[in-house]
Amino acid sequence: MDKVKNKRRYYDIGLQIEEMLFSGIFNAGERLPSERELSERFETSRATIREAIIMLELKGLVVVKQGAGIFFIDSPEKVTSRTIVPQSDIGPFELLQARQLIESNIAAFAATQIKFNELRELKSVVNQQEQELGGDSQKFEALDQQFHMLIAESTQNRVLINQAVDMWSSVRTTNPLWKELNSQFLHEDTLKNQWLNDHKAILAALQKRSADEARHAVWQHLENSKRQLMKIANIEAGDTGDDDYFFAMSFDPDFNTPEA
């Protein structure tokens, strides 16, 4: 089995694209193959290609121009490449999909178990986040983590709690790609407002003790996160992100197929 088939994660694909750039195939300012073409060439999903391109963009090797494509920024001898080595091989899209499945159902169960004092603590976290709008992004993210962990802890189920902790700590807090994304893109005030509103919707569903509404609110929150990430990696004009679309359609019970 060849090297490409053995390496399907975004980091390995990103390194192979980087080798392709440094091989001299492309000149400075030249457009790279499309997302779809790269997906076919490396025999991997378009989500993985997006993650690989985000990594290369953060390293200063490529730039993604809305509606135009991916462009090699400069010649290899002029580029100072930053090292982004993940301690986990899990990419952002893969993580968000897993969180959608797992955390949405954790929230549904939490709605049937949560106590008044836990609801009060969640409300306090939301209020603190509101105070951090336009403020400390690191504190805002710490409160974000605290919010999701409190929901898991309210289930009183150690397996679910450990799953929630592992998903966050193994990727969000140790993967340099996530740290770069957070520092450069994911803490704009408009995004903070979106996350805050999502948290308010989740809290409202939990206060109503509605398992269905809590499940949907968390699913939508993470779908919003995924869509924002897709905007950062929006490589092709008219790209519908088919792999992500079909994932949502297959698993979200509240997902409605758009009318033609």
PDB file of C-alpha atoms in Angstrom, residues 23-203:
ATOM      1  CA  SER A  23       9.476  20.854  -5.313  1.00  0.00           C
ATOM      2  CA  GLY A  24       9.334  23.783  -7.717  1.00  0.00           C
ATOM      3  CA  ILE A  25       6.172  22.649  -9.507  1.00  0.00           C
ATOM      4  CA  PHE A  26       4.499  25.945  -8.621  1.00  0.00           C
ATOM      5  CA  ASN A  27       5.839  29.477  -8.939  1.00  0.00           C
ATOM      6  CA  ALA A  28       5.112  32.287  -6.477  1.00  0.00           C
ATOM      7  CA  GLY A  29       1.566  33.558  -6.948  1.00  0.00           C
ATOM      8  CA  GLU A  30       0.483  30.524  -8.950  1.00  0.00           C
ATOM      9  CA  ARG A  31      -2.886  28.906  -8.347  1.00  0.00           C
ATOM     10  CA  LEU A  32      -2.934  25.381  -6.901  1.00  0.00           C
ATOM     11  CA  PRO A  33      -5.319  22.638  -8.037  1.00  0.00           C
ATOM     12  CA  SER A  34      -8.874  23.001  -6.776  1.00  0.00           C
ATOM     13  CA  GLU A  35     -10.095  21.455  -3.558  1.00  0.00           C
ATOM     14  CA  ARG A  36     -11.905  18.767  -5.520  1.00  0.00           C
ATOM     15  CA  GLU A  37      -8.807  17.977  -7.588  1.00  0.00           C
ATOM     16  CA  LEU A  38      -6.631  17.750  -4.470  1.00  0.00           C
ATOM     17  CA  SER A  39      -9.208  15.486  -2.863  1.00  0.00           C
ATOM     18  CA  GLU A  40      -9.069  13.137  -5.837  1.00  0.00           C
ATOM     19  CA  ARG A  41      -5.274  13.285  -6.087  1.00  0.00           C
ATOM     20  CA  PHE A  42      -4.712  12.376  -2.433  1.00  0.00           C
ATOM     21  CA  GLU A  43      -7.705  10.015  -2.228  1.00  0.00           C
ATOM     22  CA  THR A  44      -9.166  11.705   0.828  1.00  0.00           C
ATOM     23  CA  SER A  45     -12.231  13.745   1.759  1.00  0.00           C
ATOM     24  CA  ARG A  46     -12.633  17.405   0.933  1.00  0.00           C
ATOM     25  CA  ALA A  47     -12.951  18.122   4.657  1.00  0.00           C
ATOM     26  CA  THR A  48      -9.428  16.737   5.150  1.00  0.00           C
ATOM     27  CA  ILE A  49      -8.167  18.885   2.270  1.00  0.00           C
ATOM     28  CA  ARG A  50      -9.750  21.948   3.890  1.00  0.00           C
ATOM     29  CA  GLU A  51      -7.964  21.189   7.149  1.00  0.00           C
ATOM     30  CA  ALA A  52      -4.658  20.699   5.339  1.00  0.00           C
ATOM     31  CA  ILE A  53      -5.056  24.004   3.499  1.00  0.00           C
ATOM     32  CA  ILE A  54      -5.895  25.814   6.751  1.00  0.00           C
ATOM     33  CA  MET A  55      -2.656  24.428   8.207  1.00  0.00           C
ATOM     34  CA  LEU A  56      -0.643  25.638   5.207  1.00  0.00           C
ATOM     35  CA  GLU A  57      -2.353  29.028   5.300  1.00  0.00           C
ATOM     36  CA  LEU A  58      -1.475  29.440   8.973  1.00  0.00           C
ATOM     37  CA  LYS A  59       2.108  28.480   8.176  1.00  0.00           C
ATOM     38  CA  GLY A  60       2.255  31.306   5.654  1.00  0.00           C
ATOM     39  CA  LEU A  61       2.667  29.115   2.580  1.00  0.00           C
ATOM     40  CA  VAL A  62      -0.636  29.640   0.786  1.00  0.00           C
ATOM     41  CA  VAL A  63      -3.461  32.133   0.688  1.00  0.00           C
ATOM     42  CA  VAL A  64      -7.100  31.304  -0.012  1.00  0.00           C
ATOM     43  CA  LYS A  65      -8.842  33.944  -2.144  1.00  0.00           C
ATOM     44  CA  GLN A  66     -12.624  33.941  -2.019  1.00  0.00           C
ATOM     45  CA  GLY A  67     -14.015  32.606  -5.285  1.00  0.00           C
ATOM     46  CA  ALA A  68     -10.580  32.375  -6.889  1.00  0.00           C
ATOM     47  CA  GLY A  69      -8.811  29.439  -5.266  1.00  0.00           C
ATOM     48  CA  ILE A  70      -5.628  28.541  -3.390  1.00  0.00           C
ATOM     49  CA  PHE A  71      -2.432  30.395  -4.258  1.00  0.00           C
ATOM     50  CA  PHE A  72       1.193  29.702  -3.398  1.00  0.00           C
ATOM     51  CA  ILE A  73       2.366  32.850  -1.597  1.00  0.00           C
ATOM     52  CA  ASP A  74       6.079  32.927  -2.381  1.00  0.00           C
ATOM     53  CA  SER A  75       9.046  30.906  -3.530  1.00  0.00           C
ATOM     54  CA  PRO A  76      10.402  28.298  -1.070  1.00  0.00           C
ATOM     55  CA  GLU A  77      13.670  30.116  -0.364  1.00  0.00           C
ATOM     56  CA  LYS A  78      11.760  33.233   0.785  1.00  0.00           C
ATOM     57  CA  VAL A  79       9.152  31.524   2.939  1.00  0.00           C
ATOM     58  CA  THR A  80       9.767  31.076   6.646  1.00  0.00           C
ATOM     59  CA  SER A  81       7.520  28.128   7.491  1.00  0.00           C
ATOM     60  CA  ARG A  82       6.168  27.865  11.003  1.00  0.00           C
ATOM     61  CA  THR A  83       6.030  24.391  12.486  1.00  0.00           C
ATOM     62  CA  ILE A  84       2.533  23.217  13.353  1.00  0.00           C
ATOM     63  CA  VAL A  85       2.881  19.667  14.646  1.00  0.00           C
ATOM     64  CA  PRO A  86      -0.276  18.191  16.181  1.00  0.00           C
ATOM     65  CA  GLN A  87      -0.114  15.949  19.236  1.00  0.00           C
ATOM     66  CA  SER A  88      -3.390  14.524  17.952  1.00  0.00           C
ATOM     67  CA  ASP A  89      -4.105  13.499  14.362  1.00  0.00           C
ATOM     68  CA  ILE A  90      -7.737  14.574  14.717  1.00  0.00           C
ATOM     69  CA  GLY A  91      -8.605  17.550  12.534  1.00  0.00           C
ATOM     70  CA  PRO A  92     -11.106  20.349  13.252  1.00  0.00           C
ATOM     71  CA  PHE A  93     -13.913  19.088  10.995  1.00  0.00           C
ATOM     72  CA  GLU A  94     -13.588  15.545  12.281  1.00  0.00           C
ATOM     73  CA  LEU A  95     -13.719  16.800  15.857  1.00  0.00           C
ATOM     74  CA  LEU A  96     -16.777  18.985  15.272  1.00  0.00           C
ATOM     75  CA  GLN A  97     -18.640  16.118  13.624  1.00  0.00           C
ATOM     76  CA  ALA A  98     -17.893  13.851  16.578  1.00  0.00           C
ATOM     77  CA  ARG A  99     -18.923  16.542  19.026  1.00  0.00           C
ATOM     78  CA  GLN A 100     -22.195  17.022  17.155  1.00  0.00           C
ATOM     79  CA  LEU A 101     -23.069  13.363  17.575  1.00  0.00           C
ATOM     80  CA  ILE A 102     -21.882  12.924  21.138  1.00  0.00           C
ATOM     81  CA  GLU A 103     -22.463  16.262  22.844  1.00  0.00           C
ATOM     82  CA  SER A 104     -25.929  16.743  21.366  1.00  0.00           C
ATOM     83  CA  ASN A 105     -27.010  13.465  22.962  1.00  0.00           C
ATOM     84  CA  ILE A 106     -25.199  14.288  26.192  1.00  0.00           C
ATOM     85  CA  ALA A 107     -27.258  17.491  26.331  1.00  0.00           C
ATOM     86  CA  ALA A 108     -30.465  15.562  25.660  1.00  0.00           C
ATOM     87  CA  PHE A 109     -29.752  13.281  28.611  1.00  0.00           C
ATOM     88  CA  ALA A 110     -28.600  16.226  30.732  1.00  0.00           C
ATOM     89  CA  ALA A 111     -31.987  17.896  30.199  1.00  0.00           C
ATOM     90  CA  THR A 112     -33.614  15.020  32.084  1.00  0.00           C
ATOM     91  CA  GLN A 113     -31.055  14.982  34.910  1.00  0.00           C
ATOM     92  CA  ILE A 114     -29.858  18.539  35.484  1.00  0.00           C
ATOM     93  CA  LYS A 115     -30.401  20.121  38.903  1.00  0.00           C
ATOM     94  CA  PHE A 116     -31.389  23.681  39.715  1.00  0.00           C
ATOM     95  CA  ASN A 117     -27.972  24.599  41.123  1.00  0.00           C
ATOM     96  CA  GLU A 118     -26.331  23.314  37.913  1.00  0.00           C
ATOM     97  CA  LEU A 119     -28.655  25.443  35.805  1.00  0.00           C
ATOM     98  CA  ARG A 120     -27.760  28.411  37.962  1.00  0.00           C
ATOM     99  CA  GLU A 121     -24.051  27.719  37.428  1.00  0.00           C
ATOM    100  CA  LEU A 122     -24.541  27.477  33.659  1.00  0.00           C
ATOM    101  CA  LYS A 123     -26.380  30.800  33.685  1.00  0.00           C
ATOM    102  CA  SER A 124     -23.488  32.347  35.611  1.00  0.00           C
ATOM    103  CA  VAL A 125     -21.029  31.121  32.967  1.00  0.00           C
ATOM    104  CA  VAL A 126     -23.179  32.608  30.188  1.00  0.00           C
ATOM    105  CA  ASN A 127     -23.323  35.935  32.045  1.00  0.00           C
ATOM    106  CA  GLN A 128     -19.543  35.932  32.427  1.00  0.00           C
ATOM    107  CA  GLN A 129     -19.131  35.235  28.731  1.00  0.00           C
ATOM    108  CA  GLU A 130     -21.367  38.180  27.931  1.00  0.00           C
ATOM    109  CA  GLN A 131     -19.117  40.400  30.033  1.00  0.00           C
ATOM    110  CA  GLU A 132     -16.076  39.174  28.067  1.00  0.00           C
ATOM    111  CA  LEU A 133     -17.448  40.252  24.681  1.00  0.00           C
ATOM    112  CA  GLY A 134     -14.785  42.510  23.244  1.00  0.00           C
ATOM    113  CA  GLY A 135     -12.487  41.454  26.050  1.00  0.00           C
ATOM    114  CA  ASP A 136     -10.143  38.599  26.894  1.00  0.00           C
ATOM    115  CA  SER A 137     -10.462  35.879  24.229  1.00  0.00           C
ATOM    116  CA  GLN A 138      -8.621  33.276  26.305  1.00  0.00           C
ATOM    117  CA  LYS A 139     -11.014  33.791  29.205  1.00  0.00           C
ATOM    118  CA  PHE A 140     -13.955  33.612  26.811  1.00  0.00           C
ATOM    119  CA  GLU A 141     -12.716  30.265  25.510  1.00  0.00           C
ATOM    120  CA  ALA A 142     -12.103  28.960  29.049  1.00  0.00           C
ATOM    121  CA  LEU A 143     -15.714  29.836  29.877  1.00  0.00           C
ATOM    122  CA  ASP A 144     -16.789  28.098  26.665  1.00  0.00           C
ATOM    123  CA  GLN A 145     -15.079  24.919  27.826  1.00  0.00           C
ATOM    124  CA  GLN A 146     -16.547  25.280  31.313  1.00  0.00           C
ATOM    125  CA  PHE A 147     -20.056  25.601  29.849  1.00  0.00           C
ATOM    126  CA  HIS A 148     -19.794  22.355  27.888  1.00  0.00           C
ATOM    127  CA  MET A 149     -18.135  20.483  30.741  1.00  0.00           C
ATOM    128  CA  LEU A 150     -20.880  21.533  33.171  1.00  0.00           C
ATOM    129  CA  ILE A 151     -23.502  20.064  30.847  1.00  0.00           C
ATOM    130  CA  ALA A 152     -21.619  16.759  30.697  1.00  0.00           C
ATOM    131  CA  GLU A 153     -21.102  16.718  34.472  1.00  0.00           C
ATOM    132  CA  SER A 154     -24.825  17.234  35.065  1.00  0.00           C
ATOM    133  CA  THR A 155     -25.483  13.779  33.568  1.00  0.00           C
ATOM    134  CA  GLN A 156     -23.658  12.191  36.538  1.00  0.00           C
ATOM    135  CA  ASN A 157     -22.372   9.599  34.068  1.00  0.00           C
ATOM    136  CA  ARG A 158     -18.605   9.178  34.199  1.00  0.00           C
ATOM    137  CA  VAL A 159     -18.376   7.650  30.728  1.00  0.00           C
ATOM    138  CA  LEU A 160     -20.121  10.642  29.152  1.00  0.00           C
ATOM    139  CA  ILE A 161     -18.115  13.099  31.244  1.00  0.00           C
ATOM    140  CA  ASN A 162     -14.831  11.465  30.238  1.00  0.00           C
ATOM    141  CA  GLN A 163     -15.833  11.509  26.573  1.00  0.00           C
ATOM    142  CA  ALA A 164     -16.580  15.222  26.726  1.00  0.00           C
ATOM    143  CA  VAL A 165     -13.298  15.969  28.508  1.00  0.00           C
ATOM    144  CA  ASP A 166     -11.263  13.850  26.098  1.00  0.00           C
ATOM    145  CA  MET A 167     -12.756  15.470  23.002  1.00  0.00           C
ATOM    146  CA  TRP A 168     -11.882  18.891  24.311  1.00  0.00           C
ATOM    147  CA  SER A 169      -8.471  18.282  25.850  1.00  0.00           C
ATOM    148  CA  SER A 170      -7.032  15.957  23.201  1.00  0.00           C
ATOM    149  CA  VAL A 171      -7.646  18.382  20.360  1.00  0.00           C
ATOM    150  CA  ARG A 172      -8.772  21.850  21.378  1.00  0.00           C
ATOM    151  CA  THR A 173      -6.131  22.434  24.051  1.00  0.00           C
ATOM    152  CA  THR A 174      -3.120  20.519  22.649  1.00  0.00           C
ATOM    153  CA  ASN A 175      -3.401  20.790  18.869  1.00  0.00           C
ATOM    154  CA  PRO A 176      -1.378  23.794  17.554  1.00  0.00           C
ATOM    155  CA  LEU A 177      -3.720  24.091  14.547  1.00  0.00           C
ATOM    156  CA  TRP A 178      -6.647  24.825  16.851  1.00  0.00           C
ATOM    157  CA  LYS A 179      -4.581  27.334  18.814  1.00  0.00           C
ATOM    158  CA  GLU A 180      -3.613  29.149  15.627  1.00  0.00           C
ATOM    159  CA  LEU A 181      -7.212  29.196  14.406  1.00  0.00           C
ATOM    160  CA  ASN A 182      -8.426  30.538  17.735  1.00  0.00           C
ATOM    161  CA  SER A 183      -5.811  33.268  17.888  1.00  0.00           C
ATOM    162  CA  GLN A 184      -6.176  34.395  14.261  1.00  0.00           C
ATOM    163  CA  PHE A 185      -9.791  33.850  13.289  1.00  0.00           C
ATOM    164  CA  LEU A 186     -12.208  32.411  15.828  1.00  0.00           C
ATOM    165  CA  HIS A 187     -12.377  35.185  18.386  1.00  0.00           C
ATOM    166  CA  GLU A 188     -13.839  38.041  16.418  1.00  0.00           C
ATOM    167  CA  ASP A 189     -16.656  39.784  18.271  1.00  0.00           C
ATOM    168  CA  THR A 190     -19.245  38.651  15.728  1.00  0.00           C
ATOM    169  CA  LEU A 191     -18.273  35.033  16.346  1.00  0.00           C
ATOM    170  CA  LYS A 192     -18.267  35.496  20.113  1.00  0.00           C
ATOM    171  CA  ASN A 193     -21.791  36.860  19.856  1.00  0.00           C
ATOM    172  CA  GLN A 194     -22.810  33.808  17.830  1.00  0.00           C
ATOM    173  CA  TRP A 195     -21.377  31.385  20.388  1.00  0.00           C
ATOM    174  CA  LEU A 196     -22.984  33.340  23.232  1.00  0.00           C
ATOM    175  CA  ASN A 197     -26.409  33.261  21.573  1.00  0.00           C
ATOM    176  CA  ASP A 198     -25.982  29.543  20.945  1.00  0.00           C
ATOM    177  CA  HIS A 199     -25.179  28.982  24.624  1.00  0.00           C
ATOM    178  CA  LYS A 200     -28.268  30.948  25.632  1.00  0.00           C
ATOM    179  CA  ALA A 201     -30.397  28.722  23.391  1.00  0.00           C
ATOM    180  CA  ILE A 202     -28.864  25.595  24.929  1.00  0.00           C
ATOM    181  CA  LEU A 203     -29.449  26.936  28.437  1.00  0.00           C
TER     182      LEU A 203
END
